[in-house]
PDB file of C-alpha atoms in Angstrom:
ATOM      1  CA  ALA A   1      18.917  -6.581   7.554  1.00 73.00           C
ATOM      2  CA  GLN A   2      15.616  -5.779   9.090  1.00 77.00           C
ATOM      3  CA  SER A   3      12.445  -7.070   7.461  1.00 88.00           C
ATOM      4  CA  VAL A   4       8.749  -7.020   8.227  1.00 93.00           C
ATOM      5  CA  THR A   5       6.157  -9.582   7.164  1.00 96.00           C
ATOM      6  CA  GLN A   6       2.439  -8.979   7.158  1.00 97.00           C
ATOM      7  CA  PRO A   7       1.046 -12.384   6.177  1.00 96.00           C
ATOM      8  CA  ASP A   8      -2.471 -11.200   5.351  1.00 95.00           C
ATOM      9  CA  ILE A   9      -2.873  -9.119   2.202  1.00 95.00           C
ATOM     10  CA  HIS A  10      -6.600  -8.537   2.689  1.00 96.00           C
ATOM     11  CA  ILE A  11      -8.939  -9.170   5.616  1.00 97.00           C
ATOM     12  CA  THR A  12     -12.703  -8.720   5.744  1.00 97.00           C
ATOM     13  CA  VAL A  13     -14.517  -8.428   9.071  1.00 97.00           C
ATOM     14  CA  SER A  14     -18.053  -7.610  10.078  1.00 97.00           C
ATOM     15  CA  GLU A  15     -18.758  -4.352  11.840  1.00 97.00           C
ATOM     16  CA  GLY A  16     -18.645  -4.938  15.586  1.00 97.00           C
ATOM     17  CA  ALA A  17     -16.406  -8.002  15.296  1.00 97.00           C
ATOM     18  CA  SER A  18     -12.931  -8.167  16.769  1.00 97.00           C
ATOM     19  CA  LEU A  19      -9.833  -7.686  14.648  1.00 97.00           C
ATOM     20  CA  GLU A  20      -6.268  -8.925  14.746  1.00 97.00           C
ATOM     21  CA  LEU A  21      -3.696  -7.963  12.110  1.00 98.00           C
ATOM     22  CA  ARG A  22      -0.474  -9.914  12.158  1.00 98.00           C
ATOM     23  CA  CYS A  23       3.058  -8.566  11.933  1.00 97.00           C
ATOM     24  CA  ASN A  24       6.343 -10.462  12.207  1.00 96.00           C
ATOM     25  CA  TYR A  25       9.756  -8.849  12.086  1.00 93.00           C
ATOM     26  CA  SER A  26      13.266 -10.045  11.587  1.00 89.00           C
ATOM     27  CA  TYR A  27      15.858  -8.258  13.666  1.00 77.00           C
ATOM     28  CA  GLY A  28      18.450  -9.386  16.202  1.00 67.00           C
ATOM     29  CA  ALA A  29      17.865  -6.940  19.031  1.00 74.00           C
ATOM     30  CA  THR A  30      14.707  -5.338  20.345  1.00 74.00           C
ATOM     31  CA  PRO A  31      13.488  -3.109  17.564  1.00 85.00           C
ATOM     32  CA  TYR A  32      11.347  -0.021  17.565  1.00 89.00           C
ATOM     33  CA  LEU A  33       7.937  -1.107  16.252  1.00 92.00           C
ATOM     34  CA  PHE A  34       5.133   0.897  14.719  1.00 94.00           C
ATOM     35  CA  TRP A  35       1.681   0.520  13.221  1.00 97.00           C
ATOM     36  CA  TYR A  36       0.444   3.069  10.704  1.00 97.00           C
ATOM     37  CA  VAL A  37      -2.955   3.411   9.024  1.00 97.00           C
ATOM     38  CA  GLN A  38      -3.636   4.797   5.567  1.00 95.00           C
ATOM     39  CA  SER A  39      -7.142   5.764   4.503  1.00 93.00           C
ATOM     40  CA  PRO A  40      -7.831   5.797   0.747  1.00 87.00           C
ATOM     41  CA  GLY A  41      -6.048   8.662  -0.976  1.00 85.00           C
ATOM     42  CA  GLN A  42      -4.403   9.828   2.243  1.00 87.00           C
ATOM     43  CA  GLY A  43      -0.982   9.808   3.839  1.00 89.00           C
ATOM     44  CA  LEU A  44       0.037   7.563   6.716  1.00 94.00           C
ATOM     45  CA  GLN A  45      -1.031   8.197  10.293  1.00 94.00           C
ATOM     46  CA  LEU A  46       0.678   6.675  13.321  1.00 94.00           C
ATOM     47  CA  LEU A  47      -1.601   4.387  15.344  1.00 96.00           C
ATOM     48  CA  LEU A  48       0.859   3.299  18.020  1.00 95.00           C
ATOM     49  CA  LYS A  49       4.493   2.513  18.735  1.00 93.00           C
ATOM     50  CA  TYR A  50       6.608   0.290  20.963  1.00 92.00           C
ATOM     51  CA  PHE A  51      10.089   1.129  22.182  1.00 86.00           C
ATOM     52  CA  SER A  52      10.458  -0.648  25.520  1.00 83.00           C
ATOM     53  CA  GLY A  53       8.628  -1.444  28.755  1.00 84.00           C
ATOM     54  CA  ASP A  54       5.066  -2.733  28.879  1.00 86.00           C
ATOM     55  CA  THR A  55       4.603  -5.092  25.955  1.00 89.00           C
ATOM     56  CA  LEU A  56       0.946  -4.138  25.486  1.00 95.00           C
ATOM     57  CA  VAL A  57       0.671  -0.669  24.003  1.00 95.00           C
ATOM     58  CA  GLN A  58      -2.425   1.410  23.486  1.00 96.00           C
ATOM     59  CA  GLY A  59      -2.919   3.629  20.483  1.00 96.00           C
ATOM     60  CA  ILE A  60      -5.426   5.951  18.937  1.00 95.00           C
ATOM     61  CA  LYS A  61      -8.886   4.973  17.683  1.00 94.00           C
ATOM     62  CA  GLY A  62      -9.178   2.122  20.202  1.00 96.00           C
ATOM     63  CA  PHE A  63      -6.304   0.051  18.782  1.00 97.00           C
ATOM     64  CA  GLU A  64      -3.746  -1.857  20.812  1.00 97.00           C
ATOM     65  CA  ALA A  65      -0.755  -4.032  19.955  1.00 97.00           C
ATOM     66  CA  GLU A  66       1.248  -6.609  21.833  1.00 96.00           C
ATOM     67  CA  PHE A  67       4.987  -7.156  21.450  1.00 94.00           C
ATOM     68  CA  LYS A  68       6.002 -10.804  21.811  1.00 93.00           C
ATOM     69  CA  ARG A  69       9.750 -11.191  21.678  1.00 90.00           C
ATOM     70  CA  SER A  70       9.630 -14.997  21.615  1.00 90.00           C
ATOM     71  CA  GLN A  71       7.480 -14.921  18.473  1.00 92.00           C
ATOM     72  CA  SER A  72       9.069 -11.812  16.890  1.00 92.00           C
ATOM     73  CA  SER A  73       5.563 -10.469  16.531  1.00 95.00           C
ATOM     74  CA  PHE A  74       3.749  -7.197  17.039  1.00 96.00           C
ATOM     75  CA  ASN A  75       0.095  -7.893  16.266  1.00 98.00           C
ATOM     76  CA  LEU A  76      -2.509  -5.150  16.120  1.00 98.00           C
ATOM     77  CA  ARG A  77      -5.902  -5.673  17.730  1.00 98.00           C
ATOM     78  CA  LYS A  78      -9.220  -3.941  18.147  1.00 97.00           C
ATOM     79  CA  PRO A  79     -12.125  -5.415  20.137  1.00 97.00           C
ATOM     80  CA  SER A  80     -14.930  -3.996  17.987  1.00 97.00           C
ATOM     81  CA  VAL A  81     -14.399  -2.762  14.435  1.00 97.00           C
ATOM     82  CA  HIS A  82     -16.244   0.242  13.025  1.00 96.00           C
ATOM     83  CA  TRP A  83     -16.943   0.849   9.336  1.00 95.00           C
ATOM     84  CA  SER A  84     -14.567   3.826   9.470  1.00 95.00           C
ATOM     85  CA  ASP A  85     -11.672   1.455  10.256  1.00 96.00           C
ATOM     86  CA  ALA A  86     -11.649   0.251   6.653  1.00 96.00           C
ATOM     87  CA  ALA A  87      -8.167   1.231   5.445  1.00 97.00           C
ATOM     88  CA  GLU A  88      -4.721  -0.169   4.801  1.00 97.00           C
ATOM     89  CA  TYR A  89      -2.535  -0.953   7.789  1.00 98.00           C
ATOM     90  CA  PHE A  90       1.240  -1.021   7.788  1.00 97.00           C
ATOM     91  CA  CYS A  91       3.618  -2.461  10.342  1.00 96.00           C
ATOM     92  CA  ALA A  92       7.119  -0.957  10.450  1.00 93.00           C
ATOM     93  CA  VAL A  93      10.405  -1.563  12.271  1.00 90.00           C
ATOM     94  CA  SER A  94      13.481   0.522  13.000  1.00 86.00           C
ATOM     95  CA  ARG A  95      16.662   0.273  15.034  1.00 80.00           C
ATOM     96  CA  GLY A  96      16.089   3.864  16.116  1.00 72.00           C
ATOM     97  CA  ASN A  97      18.971   5.308  14.128  1.00 75.00           C
ATOM     98  CA  THR A  98      17.750   3.924  10.801  1.00 81.00           C
ATOM     99  CA  PRO A  99      14.769   4.712   8.584  1.00 86.00           C
ATOM    100  CA  LEU A 100      11.618   2.686   9.052  1.00 89.00           C
ATOM    101  CA  VAL A 101      11.267  -0.550   7.106  1.00 90.00           C
ATOM    102  CA  PHE A 102       7.644  -1.227   6.205  1.00 93.00           C
ATOM    103  CA  GLY A 103       5.678  -4.385   5.614  1.00 94.00           C
ATOM    104  CA  LYS A 104       3.640  -4.679   2.437  1.00 95.00           C
ATOM    105  CA  GLY A 105       0.435  -3.812   4.257  1.00 96.00           C
ATOM    106  CA  THR A 106      -2.906  -5.425   5.081  1.00 97.00           C
ATOM    107  CA  ARG A 107      -6.073  -4.042   3.536  1.00 96.00           C
ATOM    108  CA  LEU A 108      -9.034  -4.153   5.903  1.00 97.00           C
ATOM    109  CA  SER A 109     -12.585  -4.242   4.575  1.00 97.00           C
ATOM    110  CA  VAL A 110     -15.537  -3.872   6.942  1.00 97.00           C
ATOM    111  CA  ILE A 111     -18.956  -5.265   6.040  1.00 96.00           C
ATOM    112  CA  ALA A 112     -22.287  -4.545   7.669  1.00 91.00           C
TER     113      ALA A 112
ATOM    114  CA  ASN B   1       1.643  24.044  12.128  1.00 69.00           C
ATOM    115  CA  ALA B   2       1.260  22.311   8.737  1.00 79.00           C
ATOM    116  CA  GLY B   3       3.482  19.287   9.473  1.00 93.00           C
ATOM    117  CA  VAL B   4       4.863  17.827   6.233  1.00 96.00           C
ATOM    118  CA  THR B   5       3.732  19.407   2.974  1.00 96.00           C
ATOM    119  CA  GLN B   6       4.317  18.144  -0.554  1.00 97.00           C
ATOM    120  CA  THR B   7       3.868  19.733  -3.961  1.00 96.00           C
ATOM    121  CA  PRO B   8       2.428  18.996  -6.396  1.00 96.00           C
ATOM    122  CA  LYS B   9      -0.422  16.659  -5.393  1.00 95.00           C
ATOM    123  CA  PHE B  10      -0.790  15.221  -8.888  1.00 96.00           C
ATOM    124  CA  GLN B  11       1.468  15.195 -11.938  1.00 96.00           C
ATOM    125  CA  VAL B  12       1.432  13.600 -15.371  1.00 97.00           C
ATOM    126  CA  LEU B  13       4.708  13.370 -17.268  1.00 96.00           C
ATOM    127  CA  LYS B  14       5.728  11.989 -20.619  1.00 97.00           C
ATOM    128  CA  THR B  15       8.582   9.512 -20.790  1.00 97.00           C
ATOM    129  CA  GLY B  16      11.900  11.358 -20.731  1.00 97.00           C
ATOM    130  CA  GLN B  17      10.604  14.514 -19.062  1.00 97.00           C
ATOM    131  CA  SER B  18      12.092  15.713 -15.798  1.00 96.00           C
ATOM    132  CA  MET B  19      10.507  17.096 -12.671  1.00 96.00           C
ATOM    133  CA  THR B  20      11.168  17.876  -9.035  1.00 97.00           C
ATOM    134  CA  LEU B  21       8.924  16.911  -6.156  1.00 98.00           C
ATOM    135  CA  GLN B  22       9.062  19.345  -3.273  1.00 97.00           C
ATOM    136  CA  CYS B  23       8.772  18.560   0.433  1.00 97.00           C
ATOM    137  CA  ALA B  24       8.904  20.809   3.466  1.00 97.00           C
ATOM    138  CA  GLN B  25       8.427  20.233   7.198  1.00 96.00           C
ATOM    139  CA  ASP B  26       7.889  22.731   9.989  1.00 95.00           C
ATOM    140  CA  MET B  27       8.571  20.436  12.958  1.00 93.00           C
ATOM    141  CA  ASN B  28      12.295  21.203  13.143  1.00 91.00           C
ATOM    142  CA  HIS B  29      13.139  17.566  12.435  1.00 92.00           C
ATOM    143  CA  ASN B  30      16.665  16.605  11.504  1.00 91.00           C
ATOM    144  CA  SER B  31      15.811  13.636   9.280  1.00 92.00           C
ATOM    145  CA  MET B  32      13.759  13.497   6.099  1.00 94.00           C
ATOM    146  CA  TYR B  33      12.804  10.675   3.740  1.00 95.00           C
ATOM    147  CA  TRP B  34      11.338   9.914   0.337  1.00 97.00           C
ATOM    148  CA  TYR B  35       9.285   6.748  -0.211  1.00 97.00           C
ATOM    149  CA  ARG B  36       7.366   5.380  -3.139  1.00 97.00           C
ATOM    150  CA  GLN B  37       4.217   3.323  -2.739  1.00 96.00           C
ATOM    151  CA  ASP B  38       3.115   0.796  -5.327  1.00 94.00           C
ATOM    152  CA  PRO B  39       0.189  -1.656  -5.058  1.00 88.00           C
ATOM    153  CA  GLY B  40       1.163  -4.756  -3.103  1.00 87.00           C
ATOM    154  CA  MET B  41       4.684  -3.445  -2.422  1.00 89.00           C
ATOM    155  CA  GLY B  42       4.164  -1.327   0.669  1.00 90.00           C
ATOM    156  CA  LEU B  43       6.410   1.713   1.057  1.00 93.00           C
ATOM    157  CA  ARG B  44       9.926   1.491  -0.265  1.00 95.00           C
ATOM    158  CA  LEU B  45      12.624   3.967   0.716  1.00 95.00           C
ATOM    159  CA  ILE B  46      14.176   5.889  -2.170  1.00 97.00           C
ATOM    160  CA  TYR B  47      16.563   8.258  -0.367  1.00 97.00           C
ATOM    161  CA  TYR B  48      16.864   9.784   3.038  1.00 94.00           C
ATOM    162  CA  SER B  49      18.706  12.580   4.751  1.00 94.00           C
ATOM    163  CA  ALA B  50      19.693  11.844   8.331  1.00 90.00           C
ATOM    164  CA  SER B  51      20.664  15.464   8.904  1.00 89.00           C
ATOM    165  CA  GLU B  52      21.136  18.675   6.968  1.00 90.00           C
ATOM    166  CA  GLY B  53      23.988  18.257   4.515  1.00 89.00           C
ATOM    167  CA  THR B  54      23.805  14.460   4.252  1.00 92.00           C
ATOM    168  CA  THR B  55      21.890  12.130   1.948  1.00 95.00           C
ATOM    169  CA  ASP B  56      21.904   8.349   1.621  1.00 95.00           C
ATOM    170  CA  LYS B  57      20.433   5.829  -0.768  1.00 96.00           C
ATOM    171  CA  GLY B  58      17.555   3.668   0.273  1.00 94.00           C
ATOM    172  CA  GLU B  59      16.189   0.492  -1.231  1.00 93.00           C
ATOM    173  CA  VAL B  60      15.214   1.853  -4.679  1.00 96.00           C
ATOM    174  CA  PRO B  61      17.374   4.901  -5.566  1.00 97.00           C
ATOM    175  CA  ASN B  62      17.929   4.278  -9.285  1.00 96.00           C
ATOM    176  CA  GLY B  63      16.512   7.003 -11.514  1.00 96.00           C
ATOM    177  CA  TYR B  64      16.230   9.564  -8.706  1.00 97.00           C
ATOM    178  CA  ASN B  65      18.311  12.320  -7.152  1.00 97.00           C
ATOM    179  CA  VAL B  66      17.702  14.308  -3.983  1.00 97.00           C
ATOM    180  CA  SER B  67      18.709  17.628  -2.500  1.00 97.00           C
ATOM    181  CA  ARG B  68      18.519  18.618   1.143  1.00 95.00           C
ATOM    182  CA  LEU B  69      18.131  22.322   0.527  1.00 89.00           C
ATOM    183  CA  ASN B  70      18.088  23.279   4.223  1.00 94.00           C
ATOM    184  CA  LYS B  71      16.748  21.777   7.430  1.00 94.00           C
ATOM    185  CA  ARG B  72      13.140  22.260   6.304  1.00 96.00           C
ATOM    186  CA  GLU B  73      13.226  21.164   2.681  1.00 97.00           C
ATOM    187  CA  PHE B  74      14.078  17.927   0.877  1.00 97.00           C
ATOM    188  CA  SER B  75      13.424  17.600  -2.847  1.00 97.00           C
ATOM    189  CA  LEU B  76      13.278  14.553  -5.113  1.00 98.00           C
ATOM    190  CA  ARG B  77      14.210  14.866  -8.783  1.00 97.00           C
ATOM    191  CA  LEU B  78      13.423  12.594 -11.685  1.00 96.00           C
ATOM    192  CA  GLU B  79      15.883  13.471 -14.444  1.00 93.00           C
ATOM    193  CA  SER B  80      14.331  11.340 -17.195  1.00 96.00           C
ATOM    194  CA  ALA B  81      11.005   9.894 -16.170  1.00 96.00           C
ATOM    195  CA  ALA B  82      10.104   6.316 -17.076  1.00 97.00           C
ATOM    196  CA  PRO B  83       6.730   4.523 -16.899  1.00 97.00           C
ATOM    197  CA  SER B  84       8.178   2.365 -14.083  1.00 96.00           C
ATOM    198  CA  GLN B  85       8.295   5.512 -11.951  1.00 97.00           C
ATOM    199  CA  THR B  86       4.520   5.813 -12.003  1.00 97.00           C
ATOM    200  CA  SER B  87       3.748   5.692  -8.294  1.00 97.00           C
ATOM    201  CA  VAL B  88       2.616   7.607  -5.250  1.00 97.00           C
ATOM    202  CA  TYR B  89       5.491   9.415  -3.580  1.00 98.00           C
ATOM    203  CA  PHE B  90       5.536  10.208   0.114  1.00 97.00           C
ATOM    204  CA  CYS B  91       7.859  12.495   2.008  1.00 97.00           C
ATOM    205  CA  ALA B  92       8.358  12.013   5.745  1.00 95.00           C
ATOM    206  CA  SER B  93      10.361  13.542   8.569  1.00 94.00           C
ATOM    207  CA  SER B  94      11.492  12.448  12.013  1.00 91.00           C
ATOM    208  CA  GLU B  95      14.036  12.800  14.767  1.00 84.00           C
ATOM    209  CA  MET B  96      15.862   9.625  13.770  1.00 68.00           C
ATOM    210  CA  GLY B  97      18.139   8.348  16.483  1.00 64.00           C
ATOM    211  CA  GLN B  98      16.784  10.709  19.093  1.00 57.00           C
ATOM    212  CA  GLY B  99      13.812   9.995  21.296  1.00 52.00           C
ATOM    213  CA  THR B 100      10.567   9.143  19.619  1.00 58.00           C
ATOM    214  CA  HIS B 101      11.731   8.119  16.124  1.00 73.00           C
ATOM    215  CA  GLU B 102       8.312   7.942  14.513  1.00 84.00           C
ATOM    216  CA  GLN B 103       8.049   9.369  11.046  1.00 90.00           C
ATOM    217  CA  TYR B 104       5.463  11.957  10.072  1.00 92.00           C
ATOM    218  CA  PHE B 105       4.162  11.722   6.527  1.00 94.00           C
ATOM    219  CA  GLY B 106       3.004  14.204   3.943  1.00 95.00           C
ATOM    220  CA  PRO B 107      -0.171  13.688   1.900  1.00 94.00           C
ATOM    221  CA  GLY B 108       1.654  12.261  -1.110  1.00 95.00           C
ATOM    222  CA  THR B 109       2.187  13.090  -4.793  1.00 96.00           C
ATOM    223  CA  ARG B 110       0.502  10.879  -7.365  1.00 96.00           C
ATOM    224  CA  LEU B 111       2.754  10.699 -10.428  1.00 97.00           C
ATOM    225  CA  THR B 112       1.832   9.125 -13.740  1.00 97.00           C
ATOM    226  CA  VAL B 113       4.420   8.682 -16.494  1.00 97.00           C
ATOM    227  CA  THR B 114       3.010   7.923 -19.940  1.00 96.00           C
TER     228      THR B 114
END
């Protein structure tokens, strides 16, 4: 069965600092990988996705993620965090013909 | 183009009461899903419908039933609500198995069972 691990429950970064959120998945073949963001009281919005090809994918709001097959990882990065990035971030995996399986999420706090 | 809509936005039930959460999408997607979100648990799949006329259990189906009314609508029913069903419920839709696969989410229904 597929599974997703987000090791960090809560991360605090200073505004302007760089950010990396970790995601590890368990799945035999190359999965379809996603990062979603959820602002307080809102639904989930897709940040970016990886299906195949270039292992570095660009998303909205200045986010990027890198797929590393050897490490079964799909970490999310942003070079300079803004206060508006404070939210909860979810990594998810699918085989393409199955529903998404989500990690438990990482809550990001941004301090001045 | 409203995307995925859910009603109601908030609901308070007493233990043992029943209710139906409604979901509709206008993106002509074949697949629809119901998730629940609880603190520290992420999103857990309750039921999904890969295509009109089919439904399948997800990770946490106990205490729930679903109906895929047509291609646009997918409802979730709680027959006898329990405090353990206090949660935020999200509906989503996608073209599972075809092309892009990403799921589009509604704004959620916050349900409290007392």
